[in-house]
PDB file of C-alpha atoms (C1' of nucleotides) in Angstrom:
ATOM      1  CA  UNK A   1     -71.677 112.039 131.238  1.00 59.00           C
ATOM      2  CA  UNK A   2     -68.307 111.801 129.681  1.00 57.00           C
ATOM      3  CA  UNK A   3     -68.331 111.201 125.689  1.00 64.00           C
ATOM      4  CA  UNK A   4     -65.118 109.763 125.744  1.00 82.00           C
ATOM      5  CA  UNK A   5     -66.324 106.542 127.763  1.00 90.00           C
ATOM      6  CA  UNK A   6     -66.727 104.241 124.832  1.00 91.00           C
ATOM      7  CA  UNK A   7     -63.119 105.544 123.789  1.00 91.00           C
ATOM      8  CA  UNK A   8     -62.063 104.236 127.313  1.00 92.00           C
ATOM      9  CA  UNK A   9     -63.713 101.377 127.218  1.00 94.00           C
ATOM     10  CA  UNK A  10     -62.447 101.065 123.806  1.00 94.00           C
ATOM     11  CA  UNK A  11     -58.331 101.772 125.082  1.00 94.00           C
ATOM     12  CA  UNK A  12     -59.217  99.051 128.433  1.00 95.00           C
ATOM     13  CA  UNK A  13     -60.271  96.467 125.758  1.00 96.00           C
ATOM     14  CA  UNK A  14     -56.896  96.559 123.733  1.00 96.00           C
ATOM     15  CA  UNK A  15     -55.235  96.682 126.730  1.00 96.00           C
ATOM     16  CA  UNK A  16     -56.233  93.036 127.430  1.00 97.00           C
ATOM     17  CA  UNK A  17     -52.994  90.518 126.438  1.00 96.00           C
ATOM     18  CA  UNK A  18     -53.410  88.021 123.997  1.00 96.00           C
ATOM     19  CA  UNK A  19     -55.075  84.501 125.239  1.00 96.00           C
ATOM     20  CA  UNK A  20     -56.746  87.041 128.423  1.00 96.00           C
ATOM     21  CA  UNK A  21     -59.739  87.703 129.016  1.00 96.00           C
ATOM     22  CA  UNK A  22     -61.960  90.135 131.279  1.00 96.00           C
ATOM     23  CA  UNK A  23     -65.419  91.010 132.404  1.00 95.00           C
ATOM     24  CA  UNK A  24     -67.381  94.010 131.598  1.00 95.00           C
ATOM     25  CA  UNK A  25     -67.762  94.749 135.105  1.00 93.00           C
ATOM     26  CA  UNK A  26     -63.968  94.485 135.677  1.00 94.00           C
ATOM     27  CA  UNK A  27     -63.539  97.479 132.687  1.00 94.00           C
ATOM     28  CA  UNK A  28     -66.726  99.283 134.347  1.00 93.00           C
ATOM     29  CA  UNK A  29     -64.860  99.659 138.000  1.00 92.00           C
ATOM     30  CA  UNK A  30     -61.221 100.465 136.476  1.00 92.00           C
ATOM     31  CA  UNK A  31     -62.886 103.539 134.722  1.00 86.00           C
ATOM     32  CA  UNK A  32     -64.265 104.464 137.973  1.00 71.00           C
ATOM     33  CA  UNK A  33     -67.471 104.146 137.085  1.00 73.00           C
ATOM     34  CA  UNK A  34     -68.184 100.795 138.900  1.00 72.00           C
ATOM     35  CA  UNK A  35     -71.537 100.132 138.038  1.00 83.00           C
ATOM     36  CA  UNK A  36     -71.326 101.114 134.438  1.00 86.00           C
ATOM     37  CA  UNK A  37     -70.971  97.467 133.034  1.00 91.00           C
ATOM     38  CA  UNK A  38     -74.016  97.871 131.180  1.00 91.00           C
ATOM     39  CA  UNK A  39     -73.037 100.624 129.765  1.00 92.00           C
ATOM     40  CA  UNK A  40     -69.525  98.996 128.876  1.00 94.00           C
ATOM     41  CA  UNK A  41     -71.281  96.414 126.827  1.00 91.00           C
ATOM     42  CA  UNK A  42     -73.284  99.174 125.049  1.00 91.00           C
ATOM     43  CA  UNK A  43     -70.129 100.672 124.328  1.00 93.00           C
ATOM     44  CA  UNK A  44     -68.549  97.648 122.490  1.00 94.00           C
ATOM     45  CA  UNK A  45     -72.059  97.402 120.681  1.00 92.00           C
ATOM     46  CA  UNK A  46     -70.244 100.199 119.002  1.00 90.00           C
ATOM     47  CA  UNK A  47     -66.895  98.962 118.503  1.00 93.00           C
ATOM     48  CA  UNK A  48     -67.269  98.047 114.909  1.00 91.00           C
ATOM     49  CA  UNK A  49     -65.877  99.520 112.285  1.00 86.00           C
ATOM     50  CA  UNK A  50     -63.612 101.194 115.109  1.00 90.00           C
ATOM     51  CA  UNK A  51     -59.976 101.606 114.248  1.00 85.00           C
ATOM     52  CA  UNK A  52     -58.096  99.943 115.522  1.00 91.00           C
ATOM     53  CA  UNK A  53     -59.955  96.558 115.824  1.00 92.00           C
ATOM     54  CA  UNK A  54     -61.151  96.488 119.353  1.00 95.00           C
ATOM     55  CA  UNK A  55     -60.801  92.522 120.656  1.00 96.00           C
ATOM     56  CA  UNK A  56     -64.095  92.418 121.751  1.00 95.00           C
ATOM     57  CA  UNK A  57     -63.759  88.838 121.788  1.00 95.00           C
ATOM     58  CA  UNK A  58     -61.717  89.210 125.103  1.00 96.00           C
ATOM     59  CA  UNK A  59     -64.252  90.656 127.267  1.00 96.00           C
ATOM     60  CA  UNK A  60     -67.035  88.026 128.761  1.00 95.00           C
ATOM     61  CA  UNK A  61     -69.919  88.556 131.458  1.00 95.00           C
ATOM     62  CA  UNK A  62     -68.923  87.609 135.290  1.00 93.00           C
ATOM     63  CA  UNK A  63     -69.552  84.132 134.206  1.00 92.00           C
ATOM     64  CA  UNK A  64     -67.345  83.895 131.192  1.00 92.00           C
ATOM     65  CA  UNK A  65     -70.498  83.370 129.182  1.00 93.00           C
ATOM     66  CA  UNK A  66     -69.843  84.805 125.699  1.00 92.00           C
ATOM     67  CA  UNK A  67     -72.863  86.872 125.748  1.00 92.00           C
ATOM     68  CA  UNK A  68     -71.974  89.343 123.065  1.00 90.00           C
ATOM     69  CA  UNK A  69     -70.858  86.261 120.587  1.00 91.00           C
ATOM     70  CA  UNK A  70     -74.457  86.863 118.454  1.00 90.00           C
ATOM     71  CA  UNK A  71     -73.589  90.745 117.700  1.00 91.00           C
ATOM     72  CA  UNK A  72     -70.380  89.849 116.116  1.00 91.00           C
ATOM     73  CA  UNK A  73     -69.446  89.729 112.455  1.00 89.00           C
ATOM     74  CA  UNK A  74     -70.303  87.093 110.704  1.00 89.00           C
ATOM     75  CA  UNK A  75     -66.898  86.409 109.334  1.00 91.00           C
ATOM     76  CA  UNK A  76     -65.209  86.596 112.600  1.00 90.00           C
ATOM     77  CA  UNK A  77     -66.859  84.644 115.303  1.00 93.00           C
ATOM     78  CA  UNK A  78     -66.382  85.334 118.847  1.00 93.00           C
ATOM     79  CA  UNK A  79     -65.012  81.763 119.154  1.00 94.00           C
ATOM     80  CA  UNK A  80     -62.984  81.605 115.943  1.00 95.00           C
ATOM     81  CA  UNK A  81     -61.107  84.661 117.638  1.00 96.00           C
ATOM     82  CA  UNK A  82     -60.411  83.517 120.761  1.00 95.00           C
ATOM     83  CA  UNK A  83     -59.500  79.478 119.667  1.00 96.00           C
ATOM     84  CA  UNK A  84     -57.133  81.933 117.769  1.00 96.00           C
ATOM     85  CA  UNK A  85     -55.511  82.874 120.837  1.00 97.00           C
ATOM     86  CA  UNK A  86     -55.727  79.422 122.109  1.00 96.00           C
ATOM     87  CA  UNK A  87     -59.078  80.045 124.490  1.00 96.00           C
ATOM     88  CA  UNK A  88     -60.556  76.711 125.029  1.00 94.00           C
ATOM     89  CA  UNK A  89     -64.363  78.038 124.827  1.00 93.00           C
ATOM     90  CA  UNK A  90     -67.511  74.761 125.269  1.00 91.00           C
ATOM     91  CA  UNK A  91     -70.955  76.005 124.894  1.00 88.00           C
ATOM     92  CA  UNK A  92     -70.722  79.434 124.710  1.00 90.00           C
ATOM     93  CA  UNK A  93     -68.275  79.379 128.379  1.00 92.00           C
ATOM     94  CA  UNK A  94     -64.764  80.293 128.765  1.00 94.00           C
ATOM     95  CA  UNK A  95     -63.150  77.337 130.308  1.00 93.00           C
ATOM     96  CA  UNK A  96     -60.841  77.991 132.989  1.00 92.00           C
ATOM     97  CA  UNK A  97     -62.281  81.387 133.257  1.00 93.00           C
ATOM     98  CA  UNK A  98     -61.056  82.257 136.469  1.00 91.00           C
ATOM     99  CA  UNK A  99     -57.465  81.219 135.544  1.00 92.00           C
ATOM    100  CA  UNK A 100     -57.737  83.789 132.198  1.00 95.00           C
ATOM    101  CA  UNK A 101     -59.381  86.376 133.564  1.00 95.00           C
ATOM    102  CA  UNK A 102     -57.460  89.286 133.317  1.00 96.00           C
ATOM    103  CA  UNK A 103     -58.189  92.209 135.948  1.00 94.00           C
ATOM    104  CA  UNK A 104     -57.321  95.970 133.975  1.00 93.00           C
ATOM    105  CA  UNK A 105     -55.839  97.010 137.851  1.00 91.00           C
ATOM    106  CA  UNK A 106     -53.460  94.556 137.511  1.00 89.00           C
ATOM    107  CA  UNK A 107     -51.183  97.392 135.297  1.00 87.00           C
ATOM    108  CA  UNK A 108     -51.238  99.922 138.099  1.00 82.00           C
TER     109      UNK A 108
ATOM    110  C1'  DG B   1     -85.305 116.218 129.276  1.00 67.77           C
ATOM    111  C1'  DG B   2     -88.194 112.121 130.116  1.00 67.77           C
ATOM    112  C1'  DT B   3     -88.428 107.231 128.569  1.00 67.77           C
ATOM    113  C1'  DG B   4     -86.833 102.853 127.051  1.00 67.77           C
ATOM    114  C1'  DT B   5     -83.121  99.765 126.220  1.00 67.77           C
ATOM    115  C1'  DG B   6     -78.968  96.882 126.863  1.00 67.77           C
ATOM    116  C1'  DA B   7     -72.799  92.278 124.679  1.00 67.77           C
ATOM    117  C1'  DC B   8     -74.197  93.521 133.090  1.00 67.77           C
ATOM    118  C1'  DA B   9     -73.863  92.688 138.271  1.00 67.77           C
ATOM    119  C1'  DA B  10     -75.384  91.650 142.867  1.00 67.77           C
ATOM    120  C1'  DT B  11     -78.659  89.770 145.776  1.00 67.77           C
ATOM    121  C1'  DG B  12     -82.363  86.751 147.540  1.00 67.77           C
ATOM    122  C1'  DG B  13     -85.248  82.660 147.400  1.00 67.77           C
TER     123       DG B  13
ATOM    124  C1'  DG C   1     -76.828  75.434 140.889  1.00 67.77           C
ATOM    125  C1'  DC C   2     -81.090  78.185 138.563  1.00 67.77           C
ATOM    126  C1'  DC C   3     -84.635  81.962 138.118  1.00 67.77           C
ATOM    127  C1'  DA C   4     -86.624  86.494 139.368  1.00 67.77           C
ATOM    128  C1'  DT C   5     -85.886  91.082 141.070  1.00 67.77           C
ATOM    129  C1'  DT C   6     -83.399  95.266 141.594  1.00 67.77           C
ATOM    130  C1'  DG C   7     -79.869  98.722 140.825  1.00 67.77           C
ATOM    131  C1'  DC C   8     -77.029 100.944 137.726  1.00 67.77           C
ATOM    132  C1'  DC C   9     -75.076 103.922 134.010  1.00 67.77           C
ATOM    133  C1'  DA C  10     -74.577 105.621 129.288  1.00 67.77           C
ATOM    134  C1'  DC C  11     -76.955 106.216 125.073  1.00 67.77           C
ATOM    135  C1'  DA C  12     -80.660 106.866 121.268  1.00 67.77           C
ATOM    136  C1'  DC C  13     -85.010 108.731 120.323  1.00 67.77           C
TER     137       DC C  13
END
DNA sequence: GGTGTGACAATGG
DNA sequence: GCCATTGCCACAC
């Protein structure tokens, strides 16, 4: 095991420009670990009270389905954050998904 | 060190 | 497209 995954994970996730998103499985395979996404979302289970803020809000299942919205803090919704970065979000989906997605390789 | 869990993913029906 | 099953990895207990 490597204790500095969820610091990885953490480093991927601010990596991710404004008005992007990604997919945990996306983060999971550009550590190397590939099948790890679980563990990726386990990770940013974590993330809070992490400093710097890690923009959680950017990383979506395969789907785009804001699974993670319900774990957030209460006074900063997953949505709020990403209509922020003007993220058009309808019923808990990413619209466009495929268009935002961001892949992590795409810096190497 | 085994067991259960999870903000997942891929596959098959 | 949806639901169920399976695999997977890191972590907490």
């Amino acid at each position: 095991m490597e204790p500095d995954f969820f610091e990885r994970v953490y480093e991927v996730v601010r990596l991710i420009p404004p008005g992007r998103v990604t997919t945990y499985g996306a983060i999971a395979r550009f550590l190397g670990s590939g099948r790890s996404a679980r563990a990726v979302g386990y990770a940013l289970n974590a993330c809070h009270g992490i400093q710097p803020m890690v923009p959680a809000h950017r990383v979506v299942n395969r789907i785009g389905l804001l699974s993670g919205k319900h774990h957030f803090d209460p006074h900063q919704p997953m949505v709020a954050l990403l209509a922020a970065e003007n993220i058009q979000v309808t019923e808990d989906r990413i619209c466009d998904f495929e268009r935002l997605f961001w892949n992590p390789e795409s810096l190497l």
